[in-house]
CSV table of C-alpha atoms and ligand atoms in Angstrom, one decimal:
chain,number,residue,atom,x,y,z
W,10,MET,CA,0.2,-0.4,0.0
W,11,LYS,CA,1.8,3.2,-1.2
W,12,PRO,CA,0.8,6.8,-0.7
W,13,LEU,CA,-0.4,7.5,-4.1
W,14,LEU,CA,-0.4,11.3,-3.7
W,15,ASP,CA,-0.8,12.5,-7.4
W,16,GLU,CA,-1.6,16.1,-9.4
W,17,THR,CA,-5.5,15.8,-7.7
W,18,HIS,CA,-4.6,16.2,-4.3
W,19,ASP,CA,-2.8,19.8,-5.2
W,20,ALA,CA,-4.0,21.8,-2.1
W,21,SER,CA,-3.3,25.1,-5.1
W,22,VAL,CA,-5.9,23.7,-7.6
W,23,ARG,CA,-8.9,25.4,-7.9
W,24,SER,CA,-12.0,24.8,-10.0
W,25,TRP,CA,-14.4,26.8,-12.0
W,26,VAL,CA,-17.0,25.1,-9.7
W,27,GLU,CA,-17.2,28.1,-7.5
W,28,SER,CA,-18.8,27.1,-4.7
W,29,ALA,CA,-16.0,24.0,-4.0
W,30,ASN,CA,-13.2,26.7,-4.1
W,31,VAL,CA,-15.2,28.3,-0.3
W,32,ALA,CA,-12.6,27.2,2.9
W,33,ASP,CA,-15.8,25.0,4.7
W,34,THR,CA,-16.7,23.2,1.9
W,35,ASP,CA,-16.4,19.2,1.8
W,36,PHE,CA,-16.3,18.6,-1.7
W,37,PRO,CA,-13.1,20.7,-3.4
W,38,ILE,CA,-11.8,19.7,-5.8
W,39,GLN,CA,-9.8,17.6,-4.2
W,40,ASN,CA,-12.3,15.1,-2.7
W,41,LEU,CA,-14.8,14.3,-5.3
W,42,PRO,CA,-17.0,11.3,-3.9
W,43,PHE,CA,-19.6,9.2,-5.4
W,44,GLY,CA,-23.0,9.5,-5.0
W,45,ARG,CA,-26.2,7.4,-6.2
W,46,PHE,CA,-29.4,10.1,-7.1
W,47,LEU,CA,-32.5,10.8,-8.7
W,48,ARG,CA,-33.1,13.5,-11.2
W,49,ARG,CA,-35.6,15.6,-10.5
W,50,ASP,CA,-36.2,14.7,-14.7
W,51,GLY,CA,-38.2,11.3,-13.4
W,52,GLU,CA,-34.3,8.5,-14.6
W,53,PRO,CA,-36.2,6.3,-12.3
W,54,ASP,CA,-32.9,4.0,-11.7
W,55,GLY,CA,-31.8,6.9,-10.8
W,56,THR,CA,-27.5,7.8,-11.9
W,57,VAL,CA,-24.0,8.1,-10.1
W,58,GLY,CA,-22.4,11.2,-10.0
W,59,VAL,CA,-19.2,13.4,-8.2
W,60,ALA,CA,-20.3,16.0,-5.9
W,61,ILE,CA,-18.4,19.4,-6.6
W,62,GLY,CA,-19.1,22.2,-4.2
W,63,ASP,CA,-22.4,22.7,-3.6
W,64,ARG,CA,-23.6,20.8,-7.4
W,65,VAL,CA,-23.3,17.7,-8.6
W,66,LEU,CA,-21.6,16.3,-12.3
W,67,ASP,CA,-24.2,14.0,-13.3
W,68,LEU,CA,-21.5,10.9,-14.9
W,69,GLY,CA,-24.1,8.7,-16.4
W,70,GLY,CA,-25.1,11.5,-17.9
W,71,MET,CA,-22.1,12.4,-19.7
W,72,HIS,CA,-20.8,8.2,-20.0
W,73,GLY,CA,-22.4,8.4,-24.1
W,74,THR,CA,-20.1,10.9,-25.5
W,75,LYS,CA,-16.7,9.4,-26.9
W,76,GLU,CA,-14.2,12.8,-26.5
W,77,ILE,CA,-14.8,13.0,-22.7
W,78,PHE,CA,-14.2,9.5,-22.0
W,79,ASP,CA,-11.6,7.6,-24.2
W,80,GLU,CA,-11.9,3.4,-24.1
W,81,SER,CA,-10.5,2.7,-20.5
W,82,LEU,CA,-12.6,4.7,-18.5
W,83,ARG,CA,-16.0,4.8,-20.7
W,84,SER,CA,-17.3,1.7,-19.5
W,85,ALA,CA,-16.6,2.5,-16.0
W,86,ALA,CA,-18.4,5.3,-16.8
W,87,SER,CA,-21.1,4.1,-18.3
W,88,PHE,CA,-22.6,1.9,-15.4
W,89,CYS,CA,-22.7,5.5,-14.1
W,90,SER,CA,-25.9,5.8,-16.7
W,91,PHE,CA,-28.2,3.2,-14.5
W,92,GLY,CA,-27.3,3.8,-11.3
W,93,ALA,CA,-24.6,0.7,-10.8
W,94,MET,CA,-22.6,1.8,-8.0
W,95,GLY,CA,-21.9,-1.6,-7.5
W,96,LEU,CA,-20.3,-2.1,-10.9
W,97,LEU,CA,-18.4,1.1,-10.8
W,98,MET,CA,-16.7,-0.1,-6.9
W,99,ALA,CA,-15.7,-3.4,-9.4
W,100,VAL,CA,-13.9,-1.8,-11.5
W,101,GLY,CA,-10.5,-2.0,-10.2
W,102,THR,CA,-8.4,0.8,-8.4
W,103,GLY,CA,-6.3,1.3,-11.4
W,104,ARG,CA,-9.4,2.0,-14.4
W,105,ARG,CA,-11.0,4.1,-10.8
W,106,ARG,CA,-7.8,6.4,-10.2
W,107,ALA,CA,-7.7,6.9,-13.9
W,108,LEU,CA,-11.2,8.3,-13.8
W,109,ARG,CA,-11.1,10.1,-10.6
W,110,ARG,CA,-8.0,12.1,-13.0
W,111,ARG,CA,-10.0,12.6,-16.0
W,112,ILE,CA,-12.8,14.1,-13.4
W,113,HIS,CA,-10.3,16.3,-11.4
W,114,ALA,CA,-9.2,17.8,-15.5
W,115,LEU,CA,-13.3,18.6,-16.9
W,116,LEU,CA,-13.4,20.2,-13.3
W,117,ARG,CA,-9.8,22.8,-12.6
W,118,GLN,CA,-9.9,25.8,-13.2
W,119,ASP,CA,-7.7,25.6,-16.4
W,120,ALA,CA,-9.7,22.8,-17.8
W,121,SER,CA,-10.2,23.1,-21.5
W,122,ALA,CA,-12.8,25.6,-22.7
W,123,SER,CA,-14.3,22.4,-24.6
W,124,ASP,CA,-13.7,20.2,-21.7
W,125,ARG,CA,-15.9,22.8,-18.9
W,126,GLU,CA,-18.9,23.6,-21.4
W,127,PHE,CA,-19.3,19.8,-21.4
W,128,ALA,CA,-18.6,19.6,-18.0
W,129,SER,CA,-21.6,22.4,-17.2
W,130,ARG,CA,-23.8,20.9,-18.8
W,131,HIS,CA,-24.3,17.9,-17.0
W,132,LEU,CA,-23.8,19.6,-13.9
W,133,LEU,CA,-26.8,19.8,-11.3
W,134,ALA,CA,-27.2,21.6,-7.9
W,135,GLN,CA,-27.9,19.0,-5.3
W,136,THR,CA,-30.8,20.9,-4.2
W,137,ASP,CA,-32.3,19.8,-7.5
W,138,VAL,CA,-31.2,15.7,-6.8
W,139,GLU,CA,-32.8,13.3,-4.4
W,140,MET,CA,-29.9,11.7,-2.3
W,141,LEU,CA,-30.2,7.9,-2.7
W,142,THR,CA,-28.5,5.6,-0.7
W,143,PRO,CA,-24.9,5.3,-2.3
W,144,THR,CA,-25.3,1.2,-2.8
W,145,GLU,CA,-28.4,-0.8,-4.5
W,146,ARG,CA,-28.3,-4.1,-2.5
W,147,PRO,CA,-25.6,-4.5,-0.3
W,148,GLU,CA,-25.0,-6.2,3.0
W,149,TYR,CA,-24.7,-4.9,6.2
W,150,THR,CA,-21.7,-6.1,8.7
W,151,ASP,CA,-20.5,-3.6,12.2
W,152,PHE,CA,-17.7,-4.1,13.7
W,153,TYR,CA,-17.4,-2.9,17.3
W,154,ALA,CA,-14.2,-2.0,16.9
W,155,SER,CA,-12.9,1.6,19.6
W,156,ILE,CA,-11.4,0.3,22.0
W,157,PHE,CA,-12.8,2.9,23.9
W,158,HIS,CA,-16.4,2.1,23.1
W,159,ALA,CA,-15.5,-1.6,24.0
W,160,THR,CA,-14.3,-0.6,27.6
W,161,ASN,CA,-16.8,2.7,28.4
W,162,VAL,CA,-19.8,-0.1,27.3
W,163,GLY,CA,-18.1,-3.4,29.0
W,164,LYS,CA,-17.8,-1.2,32.6
W,165,LEU,CA,-21.3,-0.7,32.7
W,166,PHE,CA,-22.4,-4.6,33.1
W,167,ARG,CA,-18.6,-5.6,34.1
W,168,PRO,CA,-17.2,-2.8,36.1
W,169,ASP,CA,-14.4,-5.4,37.0
W,170,ASN,CA,-13.5,-6.9,34.1
W,171,PRO,CA,-14.8,-4.9,31.3
W,172,LEU,CA,-12.7,-5.7,27.6
W,173,LEU,CA,-13.9,-9.8,27.1
W,174,PRO,CA,-11.5,-11.9,26.2
W,175,ASN,CA,-10.9,-12.4,23.1
W,176,TYR,CA,-11.1,-8.3,22.1
W,177,LYS,CA,-8.0,-8.0,21.2
W,178,TYR,CA,-7.7,-11.3,18.5
W,179,VAL,CA,-11.0,-10.9,16.9
W,180,PRO,CA,-12.1,-7.8,14.9
W,181,ILE,CA,-16.1,-8.7,17.0
W,182,GLY,CA,-18.7,-8.0,14.3
W,183,TYR,CA,-22.1,-9.2,13.3
W,184,HIS,CA,-24.0,-9.4,10.5
W,185,GLY,CA,-26.8,-6.4,10.2
W,186,ARG,CA,-30.0,-5.7,8.3
W,187,ALA,CA,-29.5,-4.3,5.1
W,188,SER,CA,-33.6,-3.8,4.1
W,189,SER,CA,-33.4,-1.1,6.7
W,190,LEU,CA,-30.3,1.0,5.5
W,191,VAL,CA,-31.9,4.6,4.8
W,192,VAL,CA,-30.3,7.8,3.0
W,193,THR,CA,-29.8,11.0,5.3
W,194,GLY,CA,-33.0,13.1,6.4
W,195,THR,CA,-35.1,10.1,6.2
W,196,PRO,CA,-37.1,10.1,9.5
W,197,ILE,CA,-36.8,7.8,11.8
W,198,ARG,CA,-39.9,6.1,13.4
W,199,ARG,CA,-39.3,5.1,17.8
W,200,PRO,CA,-39.6,1.6,17.1
W,201,CYS,CA,-41.4,-0.5,19.8
W,202,GLY,CA,-39.9,-4.0,21.3
W,203,GLN,CA,-40.0,-6.0,24.2
W,204,THR,CA,-38.3,-4.8,27.1
W,205,ARG,CA,-38.2,-6.1,31.0
W,206,GLU,CA,-36.7,-4.1,34.0
W,207,GLY,CA,-35.3,-5.4,37.2
W,208,ASP,CA,-37.0,-8.3,38.2
W,209,ALA,CA,-41.0,-6.9,36.9
W,210,ALA,CA,-42.3,-9.2,34.3
W,211,PRO,CA,-41.8,-7.7,30.5
W,212,LYS,CA,-43.7,-5.5,28.3
W,213,PHE,CA,-44.2,-4.6,24.8
W,214,GLY,CA,-43.7,-0.7,24.0
W,215,PRO,CA,-41.7,1.9,22.7
W,216,THR,CA,-38.4,1.3,23.3
W,217,ALA,CA,-37.1,4.5,26.1
W,218,ALA,CA,-33.8,4.4,25.4
W,219,LEU,CA,-33.3,5.8,22.0
W,220,ASP,CA,-29.8,5.7,21.1
W,221,TYR,CA,-27.5,7.0,17.7
W,222,GLU,CA,-23.8,5.3,17.2
W,223,LEU,CA,-21.2,7.4,15.5
W,224,GLU,CA,-19.9,5.0,13.2
W,225,VAL,CA,-17.6,4.9,9.8
W,226,GLY,CA,-19.1,2.9,7.4
W,227,PHE,CA,-17.1,1.4,4.2
W,228,PHE,CA,-17.7,-0.2,0.6
W,229,VAL,CA,-16.4,-2.7,-0.6
W,230,SER,CA,-14.7,-3.0,-4.2
W,231,ALA,CA,-14.4,-5.9,-5.7
W,232,GLY,CA,-15.1,-8.8,-3.6
W,233,ASN,CA,-13.7,-12.5,-3.1
W,234,LYS,CA,-15.5,-16.2,-4.6
W,235,LEU,CA,-17.0,-18.6,-1.8
W,236,GLY,CA,-14.7,-20.4,0.1
W,237,GLU,CA,-11.6,-17.6,-1.0
W,238,THR,CA,-9.7,-15.4,1.3
W,239,ILE,CA,-8.8,-11.4,1.6
W,240,PRO,CA,-5.0,-11.5,2.0
W,241,ILE,CA,-3.8,-9.0,4.6
W,242,GLY,CA,-1.8,-7.3,2.2
W,243,GLU,CA,-4.5,-6.8,-0.5
W,244,ALA,CA,-7.4,-5.8,1.9
W,245,GLU,CA,-7.7,-2.1,0.7
W,246,GLU,CA,-7.4,-3.0,-2.7
W,247,HIS,CA,-11.2,-4.5,-2.2
W,248,ILE,CA,-11.7,-1.1,-0.7
W,249,LEU,CA,-13.9,2.2,-2.5
W,250,GLY,CA,-14.2,4.0,0.0
W,251,ILE,CA,-16.0,5.7,3.3
W,252,CYS,CA,-19.4,7.0,4.4
W,253,LEU,CA,-21.0,8.1,8.3
W,254,VAL,CA,-23.5,5.5,9.9
W,255,ASN,CA,-25.7,6.3,12.7
W,256,ASP,CA,-26.2,2.9,14.0
W,257,TRP,CA,-29.4,4.2,15.7
W,258,SER,CA,-29.8,1.6,18.7
W,259,ALA,CA,-32.7,0.7,21.2
W,260,ARG,CA,-30.6,0.1,24.4
W,261,ASP,CA,-33.6,-1.0,26.5
W,262,ILE,CA,-35.0,-3.9,23.5
W,263,GLN,CA,-30.8,-5.0,23.6
W,264,ALA,CA,-29.8,-5.3,26.9
W,265,TRP,CA,-32.8,-8.0,27.1
W,266,GLU,CA,-32.4,-9.4,23.8
W,267,TYR,CA,-29.0,-9.7,23.0
W,268,GLN,CA,-28.1,-12.6,25.2
W,269,PRO,CA,-26.4,-15.5,23.9
W,270,LEU,CA,-27.1,-15.0,20.7
W,271,GLY,CA,-26.4,-10.7,19.9
W,272,PRO,CA,-28.0,-7.6,18.5
W,273,PHE,CA,-31.7,-8.6,17.2
W,274,LEU,CA,-34.4,-6.1,17.0
W,275,GLY,CA,-33.0,-3.1,19.1
W,276,LYS,CA,-30.7,-2.6,16.0
W,277,SER,CA,-32.2,-3.3,13.1
W,278,PHE,CA,-35.3,-0.9,12.9
W,279,ALA,CA,-32.7,1.8,11.0
W,280,THR,CA,-29.7,2.9,9.5
W,281,SER,CA,-28.0,6.0,8.4
W,282,LEU,CA,-26.2,6.6,5.9
W,283,SER,CA,-24.4,9.7,4.2
W,284,PRO,CA,-24.7,9.8,0.8
W,285,TRP,CA,-21.2,10.3,-0.4
W,286,VAL,CA,-18.8,7.9,-1.0
W,287,VAL,CA,-15.7,9.9,-0.1
W,288,THR,CA,-13.0,7.2,-2.2
W,289,MET,CA,-9.7,5.7,-0.5
W,290,GLU,CA,-8.0,7.6,-3.3
W,291,ALA,CA,-9.4,11.0,-2.0
W,292,LEU,CA,-8.4,9.8,1.7
W,293,ALA,CA,-4.8,9.1,1.2
W,294,PRO,CA,-3.1,12.4,2.3
W,295,PHE,CA,-4.8,11.7,6.0
W,296,ARG,CA,-3.6,7.6,6.6
W,297,THR,CA,-1.9,6.9,9.4
W,298,PRO,CA,0.0,4.2,11.4
W,299,ALA,CA,-2.4,1.1,12.9
W,300,PHE,CA,-3.4,1.5,16.6
W,301,ALA,CA,0.0,1.9,18.9
W,302,ARG,CA,-1.3,-1.3,21.2
W,303,ALA,CA,-0.5,-0.7,24.9
W,304,GLU,CA,2.7,-2.9,25.7
W,305,GLY,CA,1.6,-6.4,27.1
W,306,ASP,CA,-1.0,-6.8,24.6
W,307,PRO,CA,-1.1,-9.0,21.8
W,308,ALA,CA,0.1,-8.6,18.4
W,309,PRO,CA,-2.3,-9.0,15.7
W,310,LEU,CA,-2.3,-13.0,14.4
W,311,PRO,CA,-0.6,-13.5,11.3
W,312,TYR,CA,-3.2,-13.4,8.9
W,313,LEU,CA,-4.3,-9.8,10.5
W,314,PHE,CA,0.1,-8.2,10.2
W,315,ASP,CA,0.7,-6.5,7.6
W,316,GLU,CA,4.0,-3.9,7.8
W,317,SER,CA,2.0,-1.2,5.4
W,318,ASP,CA,-1.1,-1.6,7.1
W,319,GLN,CA,0.6,-1.1,10.5
W,320,GLU,CA,2.5,1.9,9.0
W,321,ARG,CA,-0.7,3.7,6.9
W,322,GLY,CA,-3.7,1.3,7.5
W,323,GLY,CA,-5.1,4.6,10.1
W,324,LEU,CA,-7.4,7.3,9.8
W,325,ASP,CA,-7.0,10.7,10.7
W,326,LEU,CA,-10.4,12.0,10.4
W,327,TRP,CA,-12.6,14.1,12.9
W,328,LEU,CA,-15.7,13.4,13.4
W,329,GLU,CA,-18.4,15.2,15.8
W,330,VAL,CA,-22.3,14.1,16.6
W,331,SER,CA,-24.6,16.8,17.2
W,332,LEU,CA,-28.7,17.0,18.3
W,333,SER,CA,-31.1,19.7,17.7
W,334,THR,CA,-34.2,19.6,20.1
W,335,PRO,CA,-38.0,20.7,19.0
W,336,ARG,CA,-37.3,23.6,22.1
W,337,MET,CA,-33.9,24.6,20.3
W,338,ARG,CA,-34.9,25.1,16.9
W,339,VAL,CA,-37.8,27.3,17.9
W,340,ALA,CA,-35.6,29.3,20.3
W,341,GLY,CA,-33.3,29.4,17.6
W,342,ILE,CA,-30.2,27.7,19.3
W,343,ALA,CA,-28.0,25.8,16.9
W,344,PRO,CA,-26.8,22.3,17.1
W,345,VAL,CA,-25.1,21.4,20.2
W,346,VAL,CA,-22.1,19.0,19.9
W,347,LEU,CA,-22.3,15.6,21.8
W,348,GLY,CA,-19.0,14.2,21.1
W,349,ARG,CA,-16.1,15.1,18.8
W,350,SER,CA,-13.6,11.5,18.2
W,351,ASN,CA,-11.4,10.8,16.0
W,352,PHE,CA,-11.1,7.6,13.8
W,353,ARG,CA,-7.1,7.1,14.0
W,354,ASP,CA,-8.3,5.5,17.7
W,355,MET,CA,-9.9,2.4,16.4
W,356,TYR,CA,-8.4,-0.7,17.5
W,357,TRP,CA,-8.8,-2.4,14.2
W,358,THR,CA,-7.7,-0.8,10.7
W,359,MET,CA,-10.2,-1.5,8.2
W,360,ALA,CA,-8.8,-3.8,5.6
W,361,GLN,CA,-8.3,-5.9,9.2
W,362,MET,CA,-11.5,-5.9,9.6
W,363,LEU,CA,-12.4,-6.8,6.3
W,364,THR,CA,-9.7,-9.5,5.8
W,365,HIS,CA,-10.9,-10.7,9.1
W,366,HIS,CA,-14.5,-11.3,7.4
W,367,ALA,CA,-12.8,-13.3,4.4
W,368,SER,CA,-11.0,-14.9,6.6
W,369,ASN,CA,-13.3,-18.2,6.9
W,370,GLY,CA,-13.9,-18.0,2.4
W,371,CYS,CA,-17.2,-15.9,3.2
W,372,ASN,CA,-17.7,-13.8,-0.3
W,373,LEU,CA,-17.7,-10.0,0.5
W,374,ARG,CA,-19.5,-8.7,-3.0
W,375,ALA,CA,-19.3,-5.7,-4.5
W,376,GLY,CA,-20.9,-2.8,-2.9
W,377,ASP,CA,-21.1,-4.6,0.2
W,378,LEU,CA,-21.7,-2.0,3.6
W,379,LEU,CA,-19.2,-2.7,6.9
W,380,ALA,CA,-19.2,-0.6,9.5
W,381,SER,CA,-16.7,0.0,12.3
W,382,GLY,CA,-18.6,0.3,15.3
W,383,THR,CA,-19.4,3.5,17.4
W,384,VAL,CA,-16.1,5.9,17.2
W,385,SER,CA,-15.4,6.8,21.1
W,386,GLY,CA,-12.5,8.0,22.3
W,387,ALA,CA,-10.4,8.9,25.5
W,388,ASP,CA,-11.8,11.4,26.8
W,389,LYS,CA,-15.4,11.6,28.5
W,390,THR,CA,-15.9,14.9,25.0
W,391,ALA,CA,-15.2,11.8,22.6
W,392,ARG,CA,-18.1,9.4,23.4
W,393,GLY,CA,-19.8,8.1,20.6
W,394,CYS,CA,-23.1,7.0,22.0
W,395,LEU,CA,-25.3,8.4,25.1
W,396,LEU,CA,-24.9,5.1,26.5
W,397,GLU,CA,-21.5,5.8,27.1
W,398,LEU,CA,-22.2,9.5,27.4
W,399,THR,CA,-24.9,9.0,30.2
W,400,SER,CA,-23.6,6.0,31.9
W,401,ARG,CA,-26.6,4.2,30.6
W,402,GLY,CA,-29.0,7.2,31.8
W,403,LYS,CA,-27.5,7.9,35.4
W,404,ASP,CA,-25.4,10.9,34.4
W,405,PRO,CA,-28.4,13.1,32.0
W,406,VAL,CA,-26.4,16.0,29.3
W,407,THR,CA,-28.3,19.2,29.8
W,408,LEU,CA,-28.7,21.3,26.5
W,409,PRO,CA,-28.9,25.0,26.3
W,410,THR,CA,-32.1,24.9,27.0
W,411,GLY,CA,-32.2,23.8,30.4
W,412,GLU,CA,-33.3,20.1,28.9
W,413,GLN,CA,-32.0,17.3,30.2
W,414,ARG,CA,-31.4,13.9,27.8
W,415,LYS,CA,-31.1,10.3,29.3
W,416,PHE,CA,-31.5,9.3,25.4
W,417,LEU,CA,-33.6,10.8,22.4
W,418,GLU,CA,-37.3,12.0,22.5
W,419,ASP,CA,-39.6,12.6,19.9
W,420,GLY,CA,-38.7,15.5,17.6
W,421,ASP,CA,-35.2,15.1,18.3
W,422,GLU,CA,-32.4,15.6,15.2
W,423,ILE,CA,-29.1,13.5,15.2
W,424,ILE,CA,-26.3,15.5,12.9
W,425,LEU,CA,-23.3,13.4,11.8
W,426,ARG,CA,-20.4,15.2,10.2
W,427,GLY,CA,-16.6,14.3,9.1
W,428,TYR,CA,-13.5,15.4,7.7
W,429,GLY,CA,-9.8,15.1,7.5
W,430,GLU,CA,-7.8,17.9,7.6
W,431,ARG,CA,-3.7,18.2,7.4
W,432,ASP,CA,-1.1,20.9,6.9
W,433,GLY,CA,-0.6,21.0,3.3
W,434,PHE,CA,-3.5,19.5,2.3
W,435,ARG,CA,-7.1,20.8,1.2
W,436,ARG,CA,-9.7,19.6,4.4
W,437,ILE,CA,-12.0,17.6,3.4
W,438,GLY,CA,-15.3,16.5,4.4
W,439,LEU,CA,-18.3,13.5,4.2
W,440,GLY,CA,-20.9,15.8,4.3
W,441,SER,CA,-23.1,15.1,6.7
W,442,CYS,CA,-26.2,12.4,7.8
W,443,HIS,CA,-29.1,13.3,10.0
W,444,GLY,CA,-32.3,12.0,11.1
W,445,THR,CA,-35.3,12.8,13.5
W,446,ILE,CA,-37.1,11.2,15.6
W,447,LEU,CA,-40.8,10.2,15.0
W,448,PRO,CA,-43.4,9.4,17.9
W,449,ALA,CA,-43.9,5.1,18.2
W,450,PHE,CA,-47.0,4.1,16.0
W,451,ALA,CA,-49.5,3.1,19.1
W,452,ASN,CA,-49.8,-0.4,19.5
K,17,CA,CA1,-22.9,-0.3,16.0
């Protein structure tokens, strides 16, 4: 795995799309994330495009034009026309990198007059399109890769022995439910389920412990065949890029149902995604060493150990979760930040999670979503869910309106953001992932 920096990372390059040059935009010309969307003109299957400033370049609408994409890029671009992100993902890193360089050339300030004229005909306002989840029919797996999250949650249940003995050997994960993956902005219905308080009889009703989880998701590009594995040294070649994930959780339902088989209905009611896939190419400037294990921790087993993954498998990416309540909105108070953590603090790298997932011969497929688990850090300000932040409701958060929250209430909105920042490079962002809680249906 090499750093692979090229002209697309040059911080001095500006775009003729003026909104891409604004200092705090998530989508400068150095980013170029892929997303799937519906045009307002009614393309039923959607199309794939690239975000640039507050616009989207409609690759699907451009692909047929010979002079824009040469032979080698035309098939990659053609997948965009029918919204097939999964196929675009599987074209391989070489051609995808070439497509990125071509799009960069089309959008830079000194693009040729014909390139600029052509691209501007396929530029839409992001407010004029309807974003979809990044891939069509993914599978969804959720990991538990933050040792800080695992320790904080473990302490609530086992104060003397918070980390289970497998944690430092196995990237812990479970198979999530893919049918309830939704794109940012989709309202989240408070789920009902079975709960039990103390020794009282179990009852069925709306959850009283609705929580968010601040996570990063990454998408499989090329998969592996059933029965084959993905060696750790090749794992990054199988990853397209990342998005924000909010793995909504009902803690009371979860606590009663999870033994012995793990999470089920307390998790499967909804998972929100940001719509833009920020590619591994765009993230190249923000790579860091893998998490530094404490002295005395076991080394990863050989199938999870790779020299270059240890050197560059981490990702310096800031993540933020904010809350806005109905009363805050009425009072004109901006969303309040509840947690700010960094993805470089994860115990396992994305490559280790992916390689572990395929290590039994399970076939991963192009477009599958693997999520990291809640991203928390060592500090109290770096907690990625309310379960940790409020110690399971014992220590409520006080908001600027004087309201308190142990868990989420109806009308609350949760907003996730993420960005990479490094001297000498342009800041790039993941966009946002937000959702508002609707009341439970009466039972
Ligand atoms: Ca999770």
